[in-house]
Tab-separated table of C-alpha atoms and ligand atoms in Angstrom:
chain	number	residue	atom	x	y	z
O	26	MET	CA	-6.224	-1.037	-37.177
O	27	ALA	CA	-6.272	2.677	-36.650
O	28	ALA	CA	-9.453	4.859	-37.549
O	29	ARG	CA	-7.485	6.571	-40.216
O	30	THR	CA	-8.112	5.260	-43.750
O	31	PRO	CA	-4.987	3.437	-45.014
O	32	PHE	CA	-3.359	5.188	-48.105
O	33	VAL	CA	-1.205	3.176	-50.379
O	34	ALA	CA	0.597	4.869	-53.037
O	35	GLY	CA	2.964	3.562	-55.873
O	36	ASN	CA	5.982	5.746	-56.671
O	37	TRP	CA	6.950	4.450	-59.998
O	38	LYS	CA	10.191	6.791	-60.132
O	39	MET	CA	12.064	7.129	-63.269
O	40	ASN	CA	10.630	3.875	-64.838
O	41	LEU	CA	8.275	2.607	-67.507
O	42	LEU	CA	7.864	3.818	-71.047
O	43	LEU	CA	4.432	4.889	-72.247
O	44	ALA	CA	2.938	1.366	-73.268
O	45	ASP	CA	4.212	-0.282	-70.126
O	46	ALA	CA	3.036	2.430	-67.790
O	47	VAL	CA	-0.460	2.237	-69.407
O	48	ALA	CA	-0.379	-1.706	-69.248
O	49	LEU	CA	0.523	-1.528	-65.596
O	50	ALA	CA	-2.420	0.813	-64.791
O	51	GLU	CA	-4.708	-1.339	-66.792
O	52	GLY	CA	-3.501	-4.433	-65.162
O	53	LEU	CA	-3.822	-3.040	-61.629
O	54	MET	CA	-7.373	-1.796	-61.911
O	55	PRO	CA	-9.350	-5.080	-61.696
O	56	LEU	CA	-7.101	-6.359	-58.954
O	57	VAL	CA	-8.010	-3.545	-56.625
O	58	ALA	CA	-11.433	-2.713	-57.937
O	59	SER	CA	-13.147	-4.253	-54.941
O	60	SER	CA	-10.540	-3.275	-52.267
O	61	ALA	CA	-12.498	-1.450	-49.584
O	62	GLY	CA	-11.598	0.885	-46.945
O	63	VAL	CA	-8.187	1.837	-48.565
O	64	GLU	CA	-7.101	4.760	-50.551
O	65	ILE	CA	-4.932	4.089	-53.570
O	66	ALA	CA	-2.847	6.272	-55.777
O	67	VAL	CA	0.011	5.749	-58.434
O	68	CYS	CA	2.769	8.377	-59.326
O	69	PRO	CA	4.014	7.697	-62.878
O	70	THR	CA	6.580	9.780	-64.621
O	71	TYR	CA	5.522	13.170	-66.089
O	72	THR	CA	5.633	11.767	-69.714
O	73	THR	CA	2.981	9.065	-68.681
O	74	LEU	CA	0.737	10.910	-66.417
O	75	HIS	CA	-1.753	11.865	-69.034
O	76	ALA	CA	-2.099	8.538	-70.587
O	77	VAL	CA	-2.181	6.779	-67.210
O	78	GLY	CA	-4.655	9.214	-65.875
O	79	LYS	CA	-6.876	8.410	-68.883
O	80	ALA	CA	-6.518	4.673	-68.331
O	81	LEU	CA	-7.520	5.130	-64.705
O	82	ALA	CA	-10.555	7.274	-65.338
O	83	GLY	CA	-13.614	6.111	-63.229
O	84	SER	CA	-11.421	3.745	-61.123
O	85	ASN	CA	-10.671	3.903	-57.502
O	86	ILE	CA	-7.036	4.748	-58.211
O	87	GLN	CA	-5.925	8.305	-57.885
O	88	LEU	CA	-3.182	9.840	-59.863
O	89	GLY	CA	-0.137	11.583	-58.344
O	90	ALA	CA	3.031	13.263	-59.622
O	91	GLN	CA	6.509	12.632	-58.070
O	92	ASN	CA	7.412	16.381	-57.845
O	93	ALA	CA	5.996	19.884	-58.493
O	94	TYR	CA	7.547	23.249	-58.997
O	95	VAL	CA	6.765	26.481	-56.982
O	96	LYS	CA	5.412	28.680	-59.753
O	97	GLU	CA	2.239	28.406	-61.770
O	98	SER	CA	3.909	29.067	-65.194
O	99	GLY	CA	6.733	31.147	-66.784
O	100	ALA	CA	10.467	30.951	-67.628
O	101	TYR	CA	11.321	27.957	-65.622
O	102	THR	CA	12.811	25.588	-68.089
O	103	GLY	CA	12.259	22.012	-67.331
O	104	GLU	CA	9.749	22.449	-64.477
O	105	ILE	CA	6.085	21.475	-64.218
O	106	SER	CA	3.510	23.457	-62.109
O	107	PRO	CA	0.848	21.958	-59.790
O	108	ARG	CA	-1.788	23.484	-62.106
O	109	MET	CA	-0.403	21.495	-65.096
O	110	LEU	CA	-0.451	18.242	-63.003
O	111	MET	CA	-3.982	18.902	-62.016
O	112	ASP	CA	-4.790	19.585	-65.704
O	113	VAL	CA	-3.869	15.973	-66.514
O	114	GLY	CA	-5.792	14.554	-63.629
O	115	CYS	CA	-3.389	14.513	-60.699
O	116	SER	CA	-4.815	14.977	-57.091
O	117	TRP	CA	-1.599	14.242	-55.417
O	118	THR	CA	2.083	15.013	-55.596
O	119	ILE	CA	5.201	13.644	-53.765
O	120	ILE	CA	7.394	16.318	-52.197
O	121	GLY	CA	10.677	15.765	-50.542
O	122	HIS	CA	11.498	12.267	-51.638
O	123	SER	CA	14.882	11.251	-50.367
O	124	GLU	CA	16.103	10.924	-54.006
O	125	ARG	CA	15.331	14.600	-54.597
O	126	ARG	CA	16.867	15.637	-51.199
O	127	HIS	CA	20.093	13.605	-51.668
O	128	ILE	CA	20.552	13.343	-55.479
O	129	LEU	CA	18.963	16.533	-56.616
O	130	GLY	CA	20.052	18.681	-53.649
O	131	GLU	CA	16.713	19.915	-52.426
O	132	ASP	CA	16.788	21.345	-49.108
O	133	ASP	CA	14.183	21.942	-46.362
O	134	ALA	CA	13.460	25.616	-47.270
O	135	PHE	CA	12.728	24.669	-50.875
O	136	LEU	CA	10.726	21.705	-49.878
O	137	ASN	CA	8.585	23.887	-47.641
O	138	GLU	CA	7.971	26.334	-50.519
O	139	LYS	CA	7.012	23.365	-52.760
O	140	THR	CA	4.651	21.964	-50.208
O	141	ARG	CA	2.984	25.282	-49.633
O	142	PHE	CA	2.628	26.083	-53.305
O	143	ALA	CA	1.317	22.641	-54.122
O	144	LEU	CA	-1.260	22.815	-51.332
O	145	ALA	CA	-2.310	26.386	-52.236
O	146	SER	CA	-2.774	25.221	-55.915
O	147	GLY	CA	-5.138	22.550	-54.769
O	148	LEU	CA	-2.951	19.392	-54.892
O	149	ASN	CA	-2.708	17.110	-51.885
O	150	VAL	CA	0.696	16.241	-50.837
O	151	MET	CA	2.694	13.117	-49.761
O	152	PHE	CA	5.543	14.680	-47.791
O	153	CYS	CA	8.512	12.508	-47.437
O	154	ILE	CA	11.057	12.383	-44.621
O	155	GLY	CA	13.623	9.949	-43.539
O	156	GLU	CA	17.079	9.479	-41.883
O	157	LEU	CA	20.373	8.206	-43.370
O	158	LEU	CA	21.837	5.109	-41.926
O	159	GLU	CA	24.663	7.207	-40.380
O	160	GLU	CA	22.214	9.442	-38.810
O	161	ARG	CA	20.222	6.459	-37.289
O	162	LYS	CA	23.619	4.935	-36.052
O	163	SER	CA	24.823	8.060	-34.521
O	164	GLY	CA	21.480	8.611	-32.669
O	165	ALA	CA	20.524	11.661	-34.783
O	166	MET	CA	17.382	10.070	-36.246
O	167	ASN	CA	14.823	11.954	-34.234
O	168	ALA	CA	16.614	15.361	-34.687
O	169	VAL	CA	16.678	14.721	-38.330
O	170	LEU	CA	12.959	13.696	-38.698
O	171	GLU	CA	12.046	16.762	-36.439
O	172	ARG	CA	14.031	19.088	-38.578
O	173	GLN	CA	12.515	17.770	-41.761
O	174	LEU	CA	9.066	18.108	-40.398
O	175	THR	CA	9.257	21.413	-38.502
O	176	ARG	CA	10.940	23.191	-41.618
O	177	GLY	CA	9.108	21.338	-44.250
O	178	LEU	CA	5.590	21.793	-42.860
O	179	ASP	CA	6.286	25.302	-41.324
O	180	GLY	CA	3.546	27.782	-41.915
O	181	LEU	CA	0.818	25.285	-42.616
O	182	ASP	CA	-2.541	25.499	-40.946
O	183	ALA	CA	-5.871	23.979	-42.071
O	184	GLU	CA	-4.125	22.618	-45.396
O	185	LEU	CA	-2.371	19.984	-43.111
O	186	ALA	CA	-5.579	17.872	-43.601
O	187	ARG	CA	-4.300	17.410	-47.195
O	188	VAL	CA	-0.870	16.251	-46.213
O	189	VAL	CA	0.239	12.645	-45.697
O	190	VAL	CA	3.621	12.106	-44.250
O	191	ALA	CA	5.655	9.340	-45.689
O	192	TYR	CA	8.477	7.994	-43.297
O	193	GLU	CA	11.023	6.505	-45.699
O	194	PRO	CA	14.389	5.586	-43.829
O	195	VAL	CA	16.804	6.138	-46.563
O	196	TRP	CA	18.730	2.903	-45.610
O	197	ALA	CA	15.522	0.982	-46.407
O	198	ILE	CA	14.821	2.362	-49.998
O	199	GLY	CA	15.485	0.029	-52.804
O	200	THR	CA	17.810	-2.136	-50.595
O	201	GLY	CA	15.538	-4.903	-49.674
O	202	GLU	CA	16.247	-3.990	-45.945
O	203	THR	CA	12.855	-3.065	-44.524
O	204	ALA	CA	12.440	-1.315	-41.194
O	205	THR	CA	11.074	-3.821	-38.743
O	206	PRO	CA	7.400	-3.134	-37.620
O	207	ASP	CA	8.893	-2.016	-34.262
O	208	GLN	CA	11.256	0.503	-36.030
O	209	ALA	CA	8.404	1.710	-38.174
O	210	GLU	CA	5.971	2.119	-35.281
O	211	GLU	CA	8.639	3.821	-33.154
O	212	ALA	CA	9.507	6.474	-35.879
O	213	HIS	CA	5.755	6.989	-36.626
O	214	VAL	CA	4.954	7.668	-33.095
O	215	PHE	CA	7.772	10.192	-32.916
O	216	VAL	CA	6.544	11.826	-36.188
O	217	ARG	CA	3.033	11.979	-34.703
O	218	SER	CA	4.446	13.751	-31.530
O	219	VAL	CA	6.223	16.298	-33.597
O	220	ILE	CA	2.981	16.893	-35.596
O	221	ALA	CA	1.151	17.292	-32.197
O	222	SER	CA	3.666	20.002	-30.954
O	223	MET	CA	3.360	21.811	-34.157
O	224	PHE	CA	-0.307	21.563	-34.999
O	225	GLY	CA	-1.962	20.190	-31.800
O	226	GLU	CA	-3.248	16.733	-30.716
O	227	ALA	CA	-6.223	16.560	-33.025
O	228	ALA	CA	-4.250	17.123	-36.140
O	229	ALA	CA	-1.564	14.626	-34.962
O	230	ALA	CA	-4.359	11.949	-34.369
O	231	ALA	CA	-5.775	12.616	-37.828
O	232	ILE	CA	-2.647	12.754	-40.078
O	233	ARG	CA	-1.852	9.612	-41.864
O	234	ILE	CA	1.778	8.425	-41.880
O	235	GLN	CA	2.690	6.009	-44.562
O	236	TYR	CA	5.900	3.890	-44.234
O	237	GLY	CA	8.182	3.372	-47.358
O	238	GLY	CA	11.373	1.404	-47.908
O	239	SER	CA	11.338	-2.077	-49.473
O	240	VAL	CA	7.686	-2.803	-48.800
O	241	LYS	CA	6.670	-6.075	-50.326
O	242	PRO	CA	3.526	-8.293	-50.295
O	243	ASP	CA	5.128	-10.350	-47.529
O	244	ASN	CA	5.958	-7.679	-45.050
O	245	ALA	CA	2.974	-5.294	-45.588
O	246	ALA	CA	0.472	-7.212	-43.393
O	247	GLU	CA	2.613	-7.062	-40.401
O	248	LEU	CA	3.638	-3.356	-40.845
O	249	ILE	CA	0.092	-2.266	-41.412
O	250	SER	CA	-1.046	-3.977	-38.220
O	251	ARG	CA	0.796	-1.428	-36.226
O	252	GLU	CA	-1.281	1.312	-34.658
O	253	ASN	CA	0.594	4.277	-36.244
O	254	VAL	CA	1.318	2.682	-39.722
O	255	ASP	CA	-1.324	4.253	-41.978
O	256	GLY	CA	-0.317	2.879	-45.308
O	257	PHE	CA	2.712	2.629	-47.700
O	258	LEU	CA	4.669	4.557	-50.312
O	259	VAL	CA	5.820	1.805	-52.531
O	260	GLY	CA	8.698	1.932	-54.974
O	261	GLY	CA	10.020	-1.288	-56.660
O	262	ALA	CA	6.958	-3.521	-55.677
O	263	ALA	CA	4.620	-0.807	-57.259
O	264	LEU	CA	5.888	-1.712	-60.717
O	265	LYS	CA	4.117	-5.129	-60.923
O	266	ALA	CA	0.391	-5.119	-60.806
O	267	ASP	CA	0.141	-8.189	-58.588
O	268	SER	CA	2.694	-7.226	-55.976
O	269	PHE	CA	1.225	-3.652	-55.677
O	270	ALA	CA	-2.335	-5.165	-55.513
O	271	ALA	CA	-1.341	-7.527	-52.759
O	272	ILE	CA	0.087	-4.700	-50.757
O	273	VAL	CA	-3.046	-2.670	-51.238
O	274	ASN	CA	-5.219	-5.647	-50.206
O	275	ALA	CA	-3.181	-6.173	-47.149
O	276	CYS	CA	-4.444	-2.759	-45.997
O	277	ALA	CA	-8.049	-3.293	-47.202
O	278	GLN	CA	-10.707	-3.571	-44.372
B	330	13P	P1	11.337	0.877	-52.605
B	330	13P	O1	9.988	0.269	-52.239
B	330	13P	O2	11.803	0.392	-53.987
B	330	13P	O3	12.241	0.602	-51.471
B	330	13P	O4	11.235	2.450	-52.712
B	330	13P	C1	10.601	3.117	-51.662
B	330	13P	C2	10.448	4.530	-52.177
B	330	13P	O5	11.237	5.219	-52.266
B	330	13P	C3	9.056	4.985	-52.349
B	330	13P	O6	9.017	6.310	-52.557
C-alpha cells in the first residue's frame, strides 16, 4: 500500500430523491465510522446536497458536488458556483467527468477554467480523465490522457496539492467491465509520469490517483493493492450503503 492516504468517493450522479439520499447517508455513516486511514466523500445531486450535508455533519464523510461553474454569481441561468457549494458544506467537487465531457460537450479548456476557479474558490477537485474504447484500441490512450492532463491542469501550481486525479476509462463506466488491476496500474503509472513532467517528481509522488469504472466490493481489494491506485471514484456501487462501505473498508488500513 502506498504512503498516500486512499480516497474513496461516491458519485451519485443524477440519482436519488431527497428522502432516499438522506437515508443513504444515514445508512452509510455507521458502516464507515471506524474506517481508519481512508478519506471518504459522497457527491449527491445539487438538490440533495444541503440535506445530505446536514445528515453527515460531524461524521468522517466529506461532501462533494458533481460539477461547479466558473463564476461566483450573476446571470448564468442554471449554474452553481463553488462558493454556493461551500455554503452548503461541500469541500470537494468533481470536474471533467466523462459524462460531462461526452454528453454535455465540455472541452479541455473549459474544464481547465472550472478546475482553476474551483480551486481558487477553496474547493478541492477530483479531476476526471479517461479514454474511450476506440482510443484504447487504436493505441491513442496515452496521448488522450496526456492531453486531458496537460490542458486540464495547465497553470496550476501549489493548488495541485488539492487535486485528486480520477482515472475513469470510459468503457468501464457503468458497463460492469472493470479495468484489470494491471490495466489500472499501467494507466496510473502513466498519469503519474505526466504529472512529474508538468509539476516535478515530488508532486507526482504525492498526488492521489483514484480509479473509477465498475468498482465493486469484489474487485476493490485487488485494485487498491496496486502501488499507484490510491482510491476509487464509485458510481453504481455507491448508491447502496453496504456496497460503498465494503469498498471503503477494502481501502481502510
Ligand atoms: P460506475 O461505478 O457506475 O461504473 O461509475 C463510475 C463513475 O463514473 C464514477 O464517477
